[in-house]
Coordinates of C-alpha atoms (C1' of nucleotides) in Angstrom, one line a residue:
Chain A
M1 CA 0.0 0.0 0.0
A2 CA 1.4 3.4 -1.0
E3 CA 2.0 5.7 1.9
K4 CA 0.2 8.5 0.2
S5 CA -3.1 6.7 0.1
K6 CA -2.8 5.7 3.7
L7 CA -2.6 9.4 4.7
W8 CA -5.7 10.0 2.6
Y9 CA -7.5 7.2 4.5
L10 CA -6.7 8.7 7.9
E11 CA -7.9 12.1 6.8
N12 CA -11.3 10.6 6.0
F13 CA -12.0 9.0 9.3
N14 CA -14.7 11.1 11.1
L15 CA -12.5 11.3 14.2
F16 CA -9.6 12.8 12.4
K17 CA -11.4 15.3 10.2
G18 CA -10.0 18.8 10.7
L19 CA -6.6 17.8 11.9
N20 CA -3.8 19.7 10.1
S21 CA -1.4 17.9 7.7
E22 CA 1.5 17.9 10.3
K23 CA -0.6 16.1 12.8
L24 CA -1.9 13.7 10.2
E25 CA 1.7 13.0 9.2
H26 CA 2.5 12.1 12.8
L27 CA -0.6 9.9 13.0
N28 CA 0.5 8.2 9.8
K29 CA 3.8 7.3 11.4
I30 CA 2.2 5.5 14.3
T31 CA -0.5 3.6 12.3
N32 CA -0.4 0.4 10.5
M33 CA -2.6 -0.7 7.5
K34 CA -3.6 -4.3 7.4
D35 CA -5.7 -6.6 5.1
I36 CA -8.0 -9.1 6.8
G37 CA -9.5 -12.0 4.9
K38 CA -13.2 -13.1 5.2
N39 CA -14.0 -14.7 8.5
Q40 CA -10.6 -13.9 9.9
P41 CA -10.3 -12.6 13.4
I42 CA -8.8 -9.2 14.2
Y43 CA -8.5 -9.8 17.9
F44 CA -9.6 -12.4 20.4
A45 CA -11.2 -12.2 23.8
K46 CA -8.7 -12.5 26.7
E47 CA -5.9 -11.2 24.5
P48 CA -3.9 -8.2 26.0
S49 CA -5.4 -5.2 24.3
N50 CA -2.6 -3.1 22.8
S51 CA -4.2 -1.6 19.8
I52 CA -7.3 0.2 18.7
F53 CA -8.6 0.1 15.1
F54 CA -10.3 2.0 12.3
L55 CA -12.2 0.2 9.6
K56 CA -11.6 1.4 6.1
K57 CA -13.3 -1.3 4.1
G58 CA -15.5 -4.3 4.8
R59 CA -17.7 -5.2 7.8
I60 CA -16.6 -6.2 11.2
K61 CA -18.7 -8.0 13.9
L62 CA -17.9 -7.8 17.6
T63 CA -19.0 -10.9 19.3
R64 CA -19.1 -12.7 22.7
T65 CA -19.4 -16.4 23.3
S66 CA -21.2 -18.1 26.1
N67 CA -19.7 -21.0 28.1
D68 CA -21.8 -23.5 26.0
G69 CA -20.7 -22.0 22.7
K70 CA -23.6 -19.8 21.8
E71 CA -22.6 -16.5 20.1
M72 CA -24.0 -13.1 20.5
I73 CA -23.1 -10.0 18.5
L74 CA -22.4 -6.9 20.5
G75 CA -22.2 -4.7 17.4
L76 CA -21.4 -4.3 13.7
I77 CA -18.7 -1.9 12.5
N78 CA -19.0 0.0 9.3
P79 CA -16.2 1.7 7.2
G80 CA -15.1 4.9 8.8
E81 CA -15.8 3.7 12.3
L82 CA -13.5 3.1 15.3
F83 CA -13.5 -0.2 17.2
G84 CA -11.6 -1.9 19.9
E85 CA -11.5 1.5 21.7
M86 CA -12.3 -0.1 25.0
S87 CA -8.6 -0.9 25.3
I88 CA -8.1 2.8 26.1
Y89 CA -10.3 2.4 29.2
E90 CA -9.7 -1.2 30.4
E91 CA -6.4 -2.1 31.8
N92 CA -6.2 -5.7 31.0
E93 CA -7.5 -8.1 28.4
R94 CA -10.2 -7.7 25.8
T95 CA -13.7 -9.0 26.6
D96 CA -14.9 -9.5 23.1
F97 CA -13.8 -10.9 19.8
A98 CA -13.6 -9.0 16.5
L99 CA -14.2 -10.8 13.1
A100 CA -14.2 -9.6 9.5
M101 CA -17.5 -10.6 7.9
E102 CA -16.0 -9.9 4.5
P103 CA -12.5 -9.0 3.2
A104 CA -11.6 -5.9 5.2
L105 CA -8.9 -3.2 5.4
I106 CA -8.2 -1.9 8.9
C107 CA -5.8 0.6 10.4
A108 CA -4.3 -0.2 13.7
I109 CA -2.8 2.2 16.2
N110 CA -0.9 1.3 19.3
K111 CA -2.9 2.1 22.4
E112 CA -0.2 4.0 24.2
E113 CA 0.8 6.0 21.2
F114 CA -2.8 6.9 20.6
K115 CA -3.3 7.9 24.2
K116 CA -0.3 10.2 23.9
F117 CA -1.6 11.6 20.6
I118 CA -4.9 12.4 22.3
T119 CA -3.4 14.3 25.2
E120 CA -1.6 16.4 22.6
N121 CA -4.8 17.1 20.7
T122 CA -7.5 18.1 23.1
E123 CA -10.1 18.6 20.3
L124 CA -9.8 14.9 19.6
N125 CA -10.4 14.2 23.3
L126 CA -13.8 16.0 23.1
K127 CA -14.8 13.9 20.0
L128 CA -13.7 10.7 21.7
T129 CA -15.7 11.6 24.8
R130 CA -18.8 12.2 22.8
L131 CA -18.2 8.9 21.1
I132 CA -18.0 7.1 24.4
G133 CA -21.2 8.8 25.5
L134 CA -22.9 7.5 22.3
R135 CA -21.7 4.0 23.0
I136 CA -23.2 4.0 26.5
K137 CA -26.4 5.3 25.1
K138 CA -26.4 2.5 22.5
Y139 CA -25.9 -0.2 25.1
T140 CA -28.5 1.1 27.5
E141 CA -31.0 1.2 24.6
R142 CA -30.1 -2.3 23.7
I143 CA -30.8 -3.4 27.3
E144 CA -34.1 -1.6 27.1
E145 CA -35.0 -3.3 23.9
L146 CA -34.2 -6.7 25.3
V147 CA -36.4 -6.0 28.3
F148 CA -39.4 -4.3 26.7
K149 CA -39.7 -5.7 23.2
D150 CA -40.5 -9.2 21.9
A151 CA -38.5 -11.0 19.3
A152 CA -40.4 -9.7 16.3
Q153 CA -40.1 -6.1 17.5
R154 CA -36.3 -6.5 18.1
I155 CA -35.8 -7.9 14.6
I156 CA -37.8 -5.0 13.1
S157 CA -35.9 -2.4 15.1
F158 CA -32.7 -4.0 13.9
M159 CA -33.7 -3.8 10.3
I160 CA -34.7 -0.1 10.7
R161 CA -31.3 0.7 12.2
L162 CA -29.5 -1.3 9.5
A163 CA -31.4 0.7 6.8
D164 CA -30.7 4.0 8.5
D165 CA -27.0 3.1 8.7
N166 CA -26.4 1.3 5.5
G167 CA -29.4 1.7 3.3
K168 CA -29.8 3.6 0.0
Q169 CA -33.1 5.3 -0.9
L170 CA -34.4 4.2 -4.3
G171 CA -37.7 5.7 -5.1
S172 CA -40.0 4.9 -2.2
D173 CA -37.9 1.8 -1.2
V174 CA -34.8 1.5 0.9
F175 CA -32.1 -1.0 -0.3
V176 CA -29.6 -2.6 2.1
K177 CA -26.9 -4.6 0.5
P178 CA -25.3 -6.8 1.6
F179 CA -27.8 -8.2 4.0
L180 CA -26.9 -10.6 6.9
K181 CA -27.5 -14.3 7.2
H182 CA -30.3 -15.2 9.5
Q183 CA -28.1 -16.7 12.1
D184 CA -26.2 -13.3 12.5
I185 CA -29.5 -11.4 12.8
A186 CA -30.5 -14.0 15.4
N187 CA -27.2 -13.4 17.3
L188 CA -27.8 -9.6 17.1
T189 CA -31.4 -9.7 18.3
A190 CA -31.2 -12.5 20.9
C191 CA -33.5 -15.0 19.4
S192 CA -33.3 -18.2 17.3
R193 CA -32.6 -18.5 13.6
Q194 CA -36.0 -20.0 13.0
T195 CA -37.7 -17.1 14.7
V196 CA -35.8 -14.6 12.5
N197 CA -36.8 -16.6 9.4
S198 CA -40.5 -16.7 10.3
V199 CA -40.6 -13.0 11.1
L200 CA -38.9 -12.0 7.9
T201 CA -41.0 -14.3 5.7
D202 CA -44.2 -13.1 7.4
L203 CA -43.3 -9.4 6.7
R204 CA -42.5 -10.4 3.1
E205 CA -45.9 -12.0 2.6
K206 CA -47.4 -8.8 3.9
N207 CA -45.4 -6.9 1.2
I208 CA -43.7 -4.7 3.8
I209 CA -40.2 -5.9 3.1
D210 CA -38.4 -8.0 0.5
F211 CA -35.2 -9.9 0.9
D212 CA -32.9 -12.7 -0.2
R213 CA -29.5 -13.8 0.8
R214 CA -27.8 -10.7 -0.4
K215 CA -30.2 -7.8 0.0
L216 CA -33.0 -6.3 2.2
V217 CA -35.6 -4.0 0.7
I218 CA -37.8 -2.0 3.0
K219 CA -40.9 -1.3 1.0
D220 CA -43.2 0.1 3.7
K221 CA -41.3 1.7 6.5
D222 CA -44.4 3.1 8.1
S223 CA -45.9 -0.3 8.6
L224 CA -42.6 -1.4 10.2
L225 CA -42.7 1.5 12.5
K226 CA -46.2 0.7 13.6
F227 CA -45.0 -2.7 14.9
I228 CA -42.6 -1.1 17.3
S229 CA -45.1 1.7 18.1
Chain B
M1 CA -26.8 21.3 57.3
A2 CA -23.5 22.7 58.7
E3 CA -20.9 23.6 56.1
K4 CA -18.3 21.8 58.0
S5 CA -20.0 18.4 57.7
K6 CA -20.6 18.9 54.0
L7 CA -16.9 19.4 53.4
W8 CA -16.3 16.2 55.3
Y9 CA -18.8 14.4 53.1
L10 CA -17.1 15.5 50.0
E11 CA -13.8 14.3 51.2
N12 CA -15.2 10.8 51.6
F13 CA -16.4 10.3 48.1
N14 CA -14.1 7.9 46.3
L15 CA -13.7 10.3 43.4
F16 CA -12.5 13.1 45.6
K17 CA -10.1 11.2 47.8
G18 CA -6.6 12.8 47.7
L19 CA -7.7 16.3 46.7
N20 CA -6.1 18.9 48.9
S21 CA -8.2 21.1 51.2
E22 CA -8.0 24.2 48.9
K23 CA -9.6 22.2 46.1
L24 CA -12.1 20.6 48.4
E25 CA -13.1 24.1 49.6
H26 CA -13.7 25.2 46.0
L27 CA -15.7 22.0 45.4
N28 CA -17.7 22.8 48.5
K29 CA -18.6 26.2 47.0
I30 CA -20.1 24.7 43.9
T31 CA -22.1 21.9 45.5
N32 CA -25.4 21.6 47.1
M33 CA -26.6 19.2 49.7
K34 CA -30.2 18.0 49.5
D35 CA -32.5 15.7 51.4
I36 CA -34.8 13.5 49.4
G37 CA -37.8 11.7 50.8
K38 CA -38.6 8.1 50.2
N39 CA -40.0 7.4 46.7
Q40 CA -39.2 10.9 45.7
P41 CA -37.6 11.6 42.3
I42 CA -34.2 13.2 41.9
Y43 CA -34.5 13.9 38.3
F44 CA -36.9 12.9 35.5
A45 CA -36.4 11.6 32.0
K46 CA -36.6 14.3 29.3
E47 CA -35.6 16.9 31.8
P48 CA -32.7 19.1 30.7
S49 CA -29.6 17.7 32.5
N50 CA -27.9 20.4 34.4
S51 CA -26.5 18.5 37.4
I52 CA -24.6 15.4 38.4
F53 CA -25.0 13.9 41.8
F54 CA -23.2 12.0 44.6
L55 CA -25.1 9.9 47.0
K56 CA -24.2 10.2 50.7
K57 CA -27.0 8.2 52.3
G58 CA -29.8 6.0 51.1
R59 CA -30.4 4.0 48.0
I60 CA -31.2 5.3 44.5
K61 CA -32.7 3.4 41.6
L62 CA -32.2 4.5 38.0
T63 CA -35.2 3.4 35.9
R64 CA -36.7 3.5 32.5
T65 CA -40.3 3.1 31.6
S66 CA -41.8 1.5 28.4
N67 CA -44.6 3.1 26.4
D68 CA -47.1 0.8 28.1
G69 CA -45.9 1.6 31.6
K70 CA -43.6 -1.3 32.5
E71 CA -40.5 -0.3 34.5
M72 CA -37.0 -1.6 34.2
I73 CA -34.2 -0.7 36.6
L74 CA -31.0 0.3 34.9
G75 CA -29.0 0.3 38.1
L76 CA -28.8 0.8 41.8
I77 CA -26.7 3.5 43.4
N78 CA -25.1 3.0 46.8
P79 CA -23.6 5.7 49.2
G80 CA -20.3 7.1 48.0
E81 CA -21.3 6.6 44.3
L82 CA -21.7 9.1 41.5
F83 CA -24.9 9.1 39.4
G84 CA -26.4 11.2 36.6
E85 CA -23.0 11.6 35.2
M86 CA -24.2 10.9 31.7
S87 CA -25.1 14.6 31.6
I88 CA -21.4 15.3 31.1
Y89 CA -21.5 13.3 27.9
E90 CA -24.9 13.9 26.5
E91 CA -26.0 17.2 25.2
N92 CA -29.6 17.2 25.8
E93 CA -32.1 15.7 28.1
R94 CA -31.7 12.7 30.4
T95 CA -32.9 9.4 29.2
D96 CA -33.6 7.9 32.6
F97 CA -35.3 8.6 35.9
A98 CA -33.8 8.6 39.3
L99 CA -35.8 7.7 42.4
A100 CA -34.8 7.5 46.1
M101 CA -35.8 4.0 47.4
E102 CA -35.4 5.2 51.0
P103 CA -34.8 8.7 52.6
A104 CA -31.6 9.9 50.9
L105 CA -29.0 12.6 51.2
I106 CA -27.5 13.7 47.9
C107 CA -25.0 16.2 46.8
A108 CA -25.6 18.1 43.5
I109 CA -23.0 19.8 41.3
N110 CA -23.8 21.9 38.3
K111 CA -22.7 20.2 35.2
E112 CA -20.7 23.1 33.7
E113 CA -19.0 23.9 37.0
F114 CA -18.0 20.3 37.4
K115 CA -16.7 20.2 33.8
K116 CA -14.5 23.2 34.6
F117 CA -13.4 21.6 37.9
I118 CA -12.3 18.5 36.0
T119 CA -10.2 20.3 33.4
E120 CA -8.4 22.0 36.3
N121 CA -7.8 18.7 38.0
T122 CA -6.5 16.2 35.5
E123 CA -6.0 13.4 38.1
L124 CA -9.8 13.5 38.5
N125 CA -10.2 13.2 34.7
L126 CA -8.3 9.9 34.8
K127 CA -10.6 8.5 37.6
L128 CA -13.6 9.6 35.8
T129 CA -12.4 7.9 32.6
R130 CA -11.9 4.7 34.5
L131 CA -15.4 5.0 35.9
I132 CA -16.9 5.4 32.4
G133 CA -15.0 2.3 31.3
L134 CA -16.5 0.4 34.2
R135 CA -20.0 1.6 33.3
I136 CA -19.6 0.3 29.7
K137 CA -18.3 -3.0 30.9
K138 CA -21.2 -3.3 33.3
Y139 CA -23.7 -2.6 30.6
T140 CA -22.2 -5.0 28.1
E141 CA -22.2 -7.7 30.8
R142 CA -25.8 -7.0 31.4
I143 CA -26.6 -7.5 27.7
E144 CA -24.7 -10.7 27.8
E145 CA -26.6 -11.9 30.8
L146 CA -30.0 -11.1 29.2
V147 CA -28.9 -13.1 26.0
F148 CA -27.3 -16.1 27.5
K149 CA -28.9 -16.7 30.9
D150 CA -32.4 -17.8 31.9
A151 CA -34.5 -16.0 34.5
A152 CA -33.3 -18.1 37.4
Q153 CA -29.7 -17.5 36.5
R154 CA -30.2 -13.8 36.1
I155 CA -31.8 -13.6 39.6
I156 CA -29.0 -15.6 41.1
S157 CA -26.4 -13.5 39.5
F158 CA -28.1 -10.4 40.8
M159 CA -28.1 -11.7 44.3
I160 CA -24.4 -12.5 44.2
R161 CA -23.6 -9.0 42.9
L162 CA -25.8 -7.5 45.6
A163 CA -24.1 -9.6 48.3
D164 CA -20.7 -8.5 46.9
D165 CA -21.6 -4.9 46.9
N166 CA -23.7 -4.6 50.1
G167 CA -23.3 -7.8 52.0
K168 CA -21.7 -8.4 55.4
Q169 CA -19.9 -11.7 56.1
L170 CA -21.3 -13.2 59.4
G171 CA -19.7 -16.6 60.0
S172 CA -20.2 -18.6 56.9
D173 CA -23.3 -16.6 55.9
V174 CA -23.5 -13.3 54.0
F175 CA -26.2 -10.9 55.2
V176 CA -27.7 -8.2 52.9
K177 CA -29.9 -5.7 54.6
P178 CA -32.1 -4.1 53.4
F179 CA -33.2 -6.4 50.7
L180 CA -35.4 -5.4 47.7
K181 CA -39.0 -6.0 47.1
H182 CA -39.7 -8.8 44.5
Q183 CA -41.0 -6.4 41.9
D184 CA -37.8 -4.4 42.0
I185 CA -35.7 -7.6 41.6
A186 CA -38.0 -8.4 38.7
N187 CA -37.4 -5.0 37.1
L188 CA -33.7 -5.5 37.5
T189 CA -33.5 -9.0 36.1
A190 CA -36.1 -8.7 33.3
C191 CA -38.6 -11.2 34.5
S192 CA -41.9 -11.2 36.3
R193 CA -42.5 -10.8 40.0
Q194 CA -44.0 -14.3 40.2
T195 CA -40.9 -15.8 38.7
V196 CA -38.7 -14.0 41.2
N197 CA -40.8 -15.3 44.0
S198 CA -40.8 -18.9 42.8
V199 CA -37.0 -18.8 42.3
L200 CA -36.4 -17.3 45.7
T201 CA -38.7 -19.7 47.6
D202 CA -37.2 -22.6 45.7
L203 CA -33.7 -21.7 46.8
R204 CA -34.9 -21.2 50.4
E205 CA -36.5 -24.7 50.4
K206 CA -33.1 -26.0 49.3
N207 CA -31.5 -24.2 52.2
I208 CA -29.2 -22.2 49.9
I209 CA -30.6 -18.8 50.9
D210 CA -32.9 -17.3 53.4
F211 CA -34.9 -14.1 53.1
D212 CA -37.8 -12.0 54.2
R213 CA -38.9 -8.5 53.4
R214 CA -36.0 -6.8 54.9
K215 CA -33.0 -9.1 54.5
L216 CA -31.3 -11.7 52.3
V217 CA -29.0 -14.3 53.7
I218 CA -26.8 -16.3 51.4
K219 CA -26.1 -19.5 53.3
D220 CA -24.4 -21.6 50.5
K221 CA -22.7 -19.4 47.9
D222 CA -21.0 -22.4 46.3
S223 CA -24.4 -23.9 45.4
L224 CA -25.5 -20.5 44.0
L225 CA -22.4 -20.3 41.9
K226 CA -23.0 -23.8 40.5
F227 CA -26.3 -22.6 39.0
I228 CA -24.6 -19.9 36.9
S229 CA -21.7 -22.2 36.2
Chain C
dT1 C1' -55.2 2.0 67.1
dC2 C1' -57.6 0.7 63.1
dC3 C1' -57.7 1.1 58.1
dT4 C1' -55.9 1.0 53.7
dA5 C1' -51.9 0.4 50.7
dT6 C1' -48.7 -2.5 49.4
dC7 C1' -46.2 -6.7 49.2
dT8 C1' -45.8 -11.9 49.3
dG9 C1' -47.1 -16.5 48.0
dT10 C1' -49.3 -19.8 45.1
dC11 C1' -52.3 -21.6 41.7
dT12 C1' -53.4 -22.6 36.6
dA13 C1' -54.0 -21.4 31.8
dA14 C1' -52.1 -19.1 27.9
dC15 C1' -48.3 -17.9 25.2
dA16 C1' -43.9 -16.9 23.0
dT17 C1' -39.9 -18.8 21.7
dC18 C1' -36.8 -22.6 21.2
dC19 C1' -35.1 -26.8 19.5
dG20 C1' -34.7 -30.8 16.6
dA21 C1' -35.5 -32.6 12.3
dC22 C1' -35.3 -32.6 7.5
dA23 C1' -35.8 -31.1 2.6
dA24 C1' -34.6 -27.5 -0.7
dT25 C1' -31.6 -24.2 -2.3
dC26 C1' -27.5 -21.7 -2.9
dT27 C1' -22.2 -21.4 -2.5
dT28 C1' -17.6 -23.0 -2.5
dT29 C1' -14.2 -26.3 -3.3
dT30 C1' -12.1 -29.8 -5.8
Chain D
dA1 C1' -19.1 -30.6 -13.4
dA2 C1' -19.7 -32.9 -9.3
dA3 C1' -19.4 -33.1 -4.4
dA4 C1' -19.4 -31.1 0.0
dG5 C1' -20.8 -27.4 2.9
dA6 C1' -23.5 -23.7 4.3
dT7 C1' -27.9 -21.3 4.4
dT8 C1' -32.9 -21.1 4.1
dG9 C1' -37.6 -22.6 4.8
dT10 C1' -41.0 -25.1 7.5
dC11 C1' -42.9 -28.5 10.6
dG12 C1' -44.7 -29.7 15.4
dG13 C1' -43.6 -30.7 20.1
dA14 C1' -41.2 -29.2 24.4
dT15 C1' -40.2 -25.6 27.5
dG16 C1' -39.7 -21.3 30.2
dT17 C1' -42.0 -17.4 31.4
dT18 C1' -45.9 -14.5 31.8
dA19 C1' -50.4 -12.9 33.4
dG20 C1' -54.5 -13.2 36.0
dA21 C1' -56.6 -14.2 40.2
dC22 C1' -56.9 -14.2 45.0
dA23 C1' -55.8 -15.0 50.0
dG24 C1' -52.8 -13.8 53.6
dA25 C1' -49.1 -10.9 55.7
dT26 C1' -47.0 -6.6 56.6
dA27 C1' -46.3 -1.6 56.7
dG28 C1' -47.6 3.2 57.0
dG29 C1' -50.9 6.9 57.6
dA30 C1' -55.1 9.0 59.9

DNA sequence: TCCTATCTGTCTAACATCCGACAATCTTTT
DNA sequence: AAAAGATTGTCGGATGTTAGACAGATAGGA
């Protein structure tokens, strides 16, 4: 990878927008671009956490596994987003597991280097603080959803968020591509694969959504919103 | 309330330990002690968030309410702990609701004043950052629990945490006093009051715990731990 | 002190969701 | 192009949890 393009990448991460070229150059020196293959791990749980990451290309899922082998997905990471940032706050090892869902390009920064860089760039500190606030908000909302909503409502909420984050408006429809496999949706919404399937096919029969392995189309968002009232 | 005792209170909050008397005096000037009656609110959801709080005495529950009136408890606050601190991170209104479970004594600090105080005391900043990291960890563990564990396991995990936080070792038993009413335990563990009751009485029959309205006694922690394996 | 609220304990029926099973379809590898 | 593997679709039975109902116990206010 040419150094020039790496610099360009850095500049395009939300977090780094507005930094001057001197600072970007310094950031460039302490970062490391890396290609990750499909289904390859980026880090493991219980691994000492020395780095934080930015995603340039691909999709990452952050997961946790129960004692008896069940998987839950804590969150999905899209290009331009930071992940693994908990290593700034936790002393020891990571508690989750990051996996590339498709071929990905990531940018790694050493935790200590990044900490130092932050203290020298207080405007970054503010952005980071805001980001952490958003994370907490997201997690508490997730808890709320698990407590108050049933499986169908959780799946529908997930689709709406997915469409908001990754969808393209096309006429009156919203396209999301790629979609996720049912098992992943199940692991995100805390229900079984079969329940995901039956909810999705039911909504398709009602002409509210359409989907196949690779795409999701939301044809009638208003009806979806009614379900989660 | 005499000013002298208030200063003494401040000194005893974990977060402020180690501050010199000049800084404590300044803190004293920007804080406000307040008595709160049983079942009285401290702040409401959707209220502009101008203050953060420290709890000196009593117990606080942080709750959220669903559209159809069901309550969930996001967390309990014990004396010495900070709460409402999300107002530092979120711009707008609060998303939850704080209620005194028993007569309480709290200490309020204006958000902006506190922010200023932090920037002038960087060692505090570090402590606060660590605290936020712990909050995130706690929330993600809660999500994990909701996804992986059944109702009985969640209730048992809750009792163990309660005993760790508020229990007193007495011989081979751990006493927790006061206990919570079953409905509150239900709202903390995402299940119904009836389920809480049946799990508790079942454990009592097996001589693993004992309880009544005011206390919980853990008589056989090992057996409890086996349930959550 | 009595009276009223609230909380606990215990049923049973209804319900949501899971789980195993298996065929059909699509994807990847050889 | 064939074979192996992964994903989707669809059953029906098993299971955990809820919700309603109501009696008895306890706490708090008049």
